[in-house]
Coordinates of C-alpha atoms in Angstrom, one line a residue:
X613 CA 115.8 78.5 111.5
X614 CA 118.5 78.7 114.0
X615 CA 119.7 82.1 113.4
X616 CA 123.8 81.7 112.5
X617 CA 122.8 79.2 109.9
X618 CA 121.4 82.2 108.1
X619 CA 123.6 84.9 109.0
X620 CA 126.3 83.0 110.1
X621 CA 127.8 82.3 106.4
X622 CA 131.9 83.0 106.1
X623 CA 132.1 83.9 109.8
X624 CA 135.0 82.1 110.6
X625 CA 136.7 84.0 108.2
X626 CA 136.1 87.7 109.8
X627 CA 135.5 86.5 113.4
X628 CA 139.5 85.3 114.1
X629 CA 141.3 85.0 118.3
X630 CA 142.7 87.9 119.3
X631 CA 145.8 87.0 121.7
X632 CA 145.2 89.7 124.1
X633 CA 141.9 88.5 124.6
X634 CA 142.5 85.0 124.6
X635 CA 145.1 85.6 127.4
X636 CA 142.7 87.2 129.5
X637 CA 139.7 84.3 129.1
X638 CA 142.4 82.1 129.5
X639 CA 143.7 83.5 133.1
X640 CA 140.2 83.2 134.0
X641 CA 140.0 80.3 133.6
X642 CA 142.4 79.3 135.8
X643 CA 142.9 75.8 136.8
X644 CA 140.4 74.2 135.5
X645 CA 140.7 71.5 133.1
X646 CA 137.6 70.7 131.3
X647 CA 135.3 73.2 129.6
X648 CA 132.0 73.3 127.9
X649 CA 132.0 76.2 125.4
X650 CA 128.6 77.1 125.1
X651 CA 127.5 78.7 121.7
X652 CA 130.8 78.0 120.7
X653 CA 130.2 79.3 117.1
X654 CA 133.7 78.8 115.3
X655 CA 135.5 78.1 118.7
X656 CA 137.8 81.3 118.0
X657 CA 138.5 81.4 122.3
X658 CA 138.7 77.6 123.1
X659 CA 141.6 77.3 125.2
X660 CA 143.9 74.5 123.3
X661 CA 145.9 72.8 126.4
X662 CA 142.4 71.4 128.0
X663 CA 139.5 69.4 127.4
X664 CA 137.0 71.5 125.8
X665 CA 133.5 70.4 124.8
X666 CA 132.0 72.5 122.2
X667 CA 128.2 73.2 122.5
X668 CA 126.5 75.2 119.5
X669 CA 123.3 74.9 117.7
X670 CA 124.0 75.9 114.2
X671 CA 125.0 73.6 111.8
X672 CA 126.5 76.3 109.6
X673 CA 128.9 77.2 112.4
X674 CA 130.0 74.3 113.0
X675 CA 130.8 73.5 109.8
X676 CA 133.5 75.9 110.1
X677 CA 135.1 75.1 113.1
X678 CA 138.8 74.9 111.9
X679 CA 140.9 71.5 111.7
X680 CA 141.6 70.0 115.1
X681 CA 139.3 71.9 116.9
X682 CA 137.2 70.5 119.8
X683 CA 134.4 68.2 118.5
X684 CA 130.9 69.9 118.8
X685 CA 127.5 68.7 119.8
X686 CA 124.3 70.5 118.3
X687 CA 122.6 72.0 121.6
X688 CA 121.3 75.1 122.7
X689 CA 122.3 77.0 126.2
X690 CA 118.8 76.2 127.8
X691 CA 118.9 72.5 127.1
X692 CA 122.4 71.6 128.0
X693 CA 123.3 68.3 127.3
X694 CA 125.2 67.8 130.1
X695 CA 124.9 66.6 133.8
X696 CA 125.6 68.9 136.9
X697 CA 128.6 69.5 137.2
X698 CA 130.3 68.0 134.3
X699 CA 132.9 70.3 133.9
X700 CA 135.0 72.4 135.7
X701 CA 134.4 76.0 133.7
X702 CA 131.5 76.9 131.2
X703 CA 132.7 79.7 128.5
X704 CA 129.9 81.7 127.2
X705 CA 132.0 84.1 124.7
X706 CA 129.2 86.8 122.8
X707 CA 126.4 84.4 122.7
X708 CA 124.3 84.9 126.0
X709 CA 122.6 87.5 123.8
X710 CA 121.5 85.9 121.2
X711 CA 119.5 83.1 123.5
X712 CA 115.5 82.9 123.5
X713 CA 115.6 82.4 126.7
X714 CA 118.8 83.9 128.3
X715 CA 118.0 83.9 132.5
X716 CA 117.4 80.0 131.6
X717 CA 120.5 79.6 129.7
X718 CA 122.5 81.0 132.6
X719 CA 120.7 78.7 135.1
X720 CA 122.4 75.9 132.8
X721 CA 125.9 77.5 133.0
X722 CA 125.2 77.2 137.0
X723 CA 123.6 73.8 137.0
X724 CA 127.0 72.0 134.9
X725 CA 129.8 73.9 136.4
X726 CA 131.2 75.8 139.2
X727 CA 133.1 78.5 137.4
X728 CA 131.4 80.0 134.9
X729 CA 133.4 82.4 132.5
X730 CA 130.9 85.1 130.6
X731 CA 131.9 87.2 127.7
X732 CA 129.4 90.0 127.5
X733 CA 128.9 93.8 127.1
X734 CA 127.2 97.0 128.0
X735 CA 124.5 97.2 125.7
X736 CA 123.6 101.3 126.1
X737 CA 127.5 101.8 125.8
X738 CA 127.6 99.9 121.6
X739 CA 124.5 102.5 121.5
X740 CA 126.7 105.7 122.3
X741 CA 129.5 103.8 119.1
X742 CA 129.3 106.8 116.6
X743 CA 128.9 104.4 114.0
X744 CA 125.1 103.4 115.6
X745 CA 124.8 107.1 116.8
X746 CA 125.8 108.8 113.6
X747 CA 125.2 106.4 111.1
X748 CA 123.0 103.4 111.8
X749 CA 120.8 104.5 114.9
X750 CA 118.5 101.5 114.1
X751 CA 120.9 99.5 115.7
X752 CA 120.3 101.1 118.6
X753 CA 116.8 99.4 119.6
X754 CA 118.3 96.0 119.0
X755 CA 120.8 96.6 121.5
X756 CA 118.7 97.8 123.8
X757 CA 116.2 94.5 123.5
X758 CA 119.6 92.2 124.8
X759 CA 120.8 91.6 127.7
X760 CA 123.6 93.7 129.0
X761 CA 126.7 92.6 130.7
X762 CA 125.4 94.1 134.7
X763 CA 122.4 91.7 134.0
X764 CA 124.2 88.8 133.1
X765 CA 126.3 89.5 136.2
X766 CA 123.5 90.2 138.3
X767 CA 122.1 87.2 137.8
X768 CA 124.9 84.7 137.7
X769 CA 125.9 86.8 140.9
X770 CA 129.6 87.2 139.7
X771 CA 132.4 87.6 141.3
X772 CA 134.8 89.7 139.0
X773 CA 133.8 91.7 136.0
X774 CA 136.7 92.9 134.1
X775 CA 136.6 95.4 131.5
X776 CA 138.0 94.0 127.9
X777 CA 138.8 97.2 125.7
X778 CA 139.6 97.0 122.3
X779 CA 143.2 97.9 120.8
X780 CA 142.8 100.0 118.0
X781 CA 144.2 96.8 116.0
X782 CA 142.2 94.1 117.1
X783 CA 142.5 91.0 114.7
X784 CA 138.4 89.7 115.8
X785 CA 135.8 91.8 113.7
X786 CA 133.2 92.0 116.5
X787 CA 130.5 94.8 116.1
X788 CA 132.8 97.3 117.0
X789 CA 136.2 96.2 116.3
X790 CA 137.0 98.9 113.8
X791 CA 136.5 101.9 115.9
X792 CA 139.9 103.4 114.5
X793 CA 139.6 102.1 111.4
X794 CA 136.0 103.1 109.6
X795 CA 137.0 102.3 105.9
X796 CA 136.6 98.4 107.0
X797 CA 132.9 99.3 107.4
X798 CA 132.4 99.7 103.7
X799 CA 133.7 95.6 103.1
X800 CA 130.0 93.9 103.0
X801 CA 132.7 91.0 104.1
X802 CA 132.9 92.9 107.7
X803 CA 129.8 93.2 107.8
X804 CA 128.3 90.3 107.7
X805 CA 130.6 89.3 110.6
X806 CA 128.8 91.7 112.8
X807 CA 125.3 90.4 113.9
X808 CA 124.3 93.6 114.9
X809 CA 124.1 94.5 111.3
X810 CA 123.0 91.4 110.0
X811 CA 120.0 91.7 111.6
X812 CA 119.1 95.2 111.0
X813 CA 117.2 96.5 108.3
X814 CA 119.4 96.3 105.1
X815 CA 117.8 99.9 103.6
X816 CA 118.8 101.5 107.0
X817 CA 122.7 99.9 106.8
X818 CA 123.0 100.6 103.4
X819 CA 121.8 104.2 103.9
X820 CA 124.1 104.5 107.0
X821 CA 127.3 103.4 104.7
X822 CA 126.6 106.1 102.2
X823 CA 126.9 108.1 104.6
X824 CA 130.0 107.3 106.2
X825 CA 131.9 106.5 102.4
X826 CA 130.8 110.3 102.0
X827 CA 132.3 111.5 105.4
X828 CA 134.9 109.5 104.7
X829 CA 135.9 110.7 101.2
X830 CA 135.5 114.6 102.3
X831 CA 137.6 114.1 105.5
X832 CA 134.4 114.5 107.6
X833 CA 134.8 111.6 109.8
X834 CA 138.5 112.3 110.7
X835 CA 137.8 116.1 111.6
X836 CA 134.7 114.7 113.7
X837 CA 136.7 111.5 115.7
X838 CA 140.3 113.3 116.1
X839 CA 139.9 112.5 119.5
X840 CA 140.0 108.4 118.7
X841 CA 142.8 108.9 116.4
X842 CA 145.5 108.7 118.9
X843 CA 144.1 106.4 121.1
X844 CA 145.5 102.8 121.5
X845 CA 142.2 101.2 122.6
X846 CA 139.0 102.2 123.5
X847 CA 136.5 101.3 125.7
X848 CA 133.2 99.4 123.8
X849 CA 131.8 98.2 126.7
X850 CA 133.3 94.0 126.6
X851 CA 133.5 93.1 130.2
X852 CA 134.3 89.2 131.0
X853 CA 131.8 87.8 133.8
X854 CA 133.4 85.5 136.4
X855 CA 131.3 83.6 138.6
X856 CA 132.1 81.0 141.0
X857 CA 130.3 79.2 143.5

């Protein structure tokens, strides 16, 4: 079973563009006017003034890619579809880690594109979020078993890696979107948009939230995270990959 068509379900709905993002993918970007977006999911960071051709192999997911968006082709990143150099730009946004075979997956990005835009993180860094180190530490082996942003870079040999933190508002309800904000944690709805804790072990997450409703409820968490409070973004460890050859 491909794995989004069996965690996947109502993604599109906690997984929306966030503008500041969107503005940065899109700057890297640059000139170029067609893009393969590889595991394109819901296609939340398809630019909308180019060609874009939309590469994802769950059915589920693509069954919720919005109105108007790009058409999509079942296919997985280490079988593209496509022939060298098809496209100007290939746009990987938080799916190199979720590929069985990811160092051949990035060998396709190279083979159908000369720029190749990478959204990725530091995998020990989402270990060190307080919600995995104080509440879910299961988490923390999964994270460690993917690949992290400096291997991705490392091996596409990148030119740029820029850091992407995340505003203490952001509107897309990745992993750890919600820094600031803990109550969100408690909506199973959130949850299930995070893969991370989709695929951990549903006694350890549900253990993990009784624990934080508790802190929560006794003031707990606020008198341990102070520090976060006043902070306008924070540092999860996003960095965007560019590579050009």
């Amino acid at each position: 079973m491909v794995l989004y068509d069996d965690i996947g379900a109502g993604y599109a709905s906690g997984r929306r563009t966030d503008p500041r993002w969107m503005t940065e993918i899109a700057s890297a970007l640059g000139t170029a006017r067609s893009v393969a977006d590889v595991g394109a999911g819901t296609g939340s960071y398809e630019p909308r003034d180019r060609t874009v051709v939309a590469l994802e192999p769950s059915a589920g997911m693509i069954g919720q890619r919005p109105p108007g968006a790009s058409p999509a082709v079942r296919a997985v990143a280490e079988a593209l579809p496509l022939r060298g150099n098809a496209v100007d730009a290939v746009l990987a946004v938080l799916t190199v880690h979720h590929w069985t075979d990811w160092r051949a997956g990035l060998a396709e990005l190279r083979r159908v594109a000369p720029l190749r835009v990478v959204l990725a993180y530091d995998t020990r860094r989402h270990t060190e979020f307080w919600f995995v180190r104080e509440y879910v530490p299961e988490i923390a082996a999964l994270e460690l078993g993917r690949p992290s942003a400096d291997d991705i870079a490392d091996e596409l040999g990148a030119d740029t890696v820029l850091p992407l933190p995340v505003p203490w508002d952001f509107t897309d309800g990745v992993f750890p979107a919600h820094w600031r904000r803990p109550a969100a944690y408690l909506d199973p709805g959130v949850r299930r948009a995070c893969s991370a804790l989709a695929q951990t072990d549903p006694v350890a997450v549900e253990r993990g939230i009784s624990r934080l409703r508790a802190d929560l409820e006794t003031g707990r968490w606020h008198e341990r995270h102070q520090d976060l409070l006043g902070l306008d973004s924070w540092d999860a460890g996003f960095r965007l990959v560019v590579s050009r050859r």
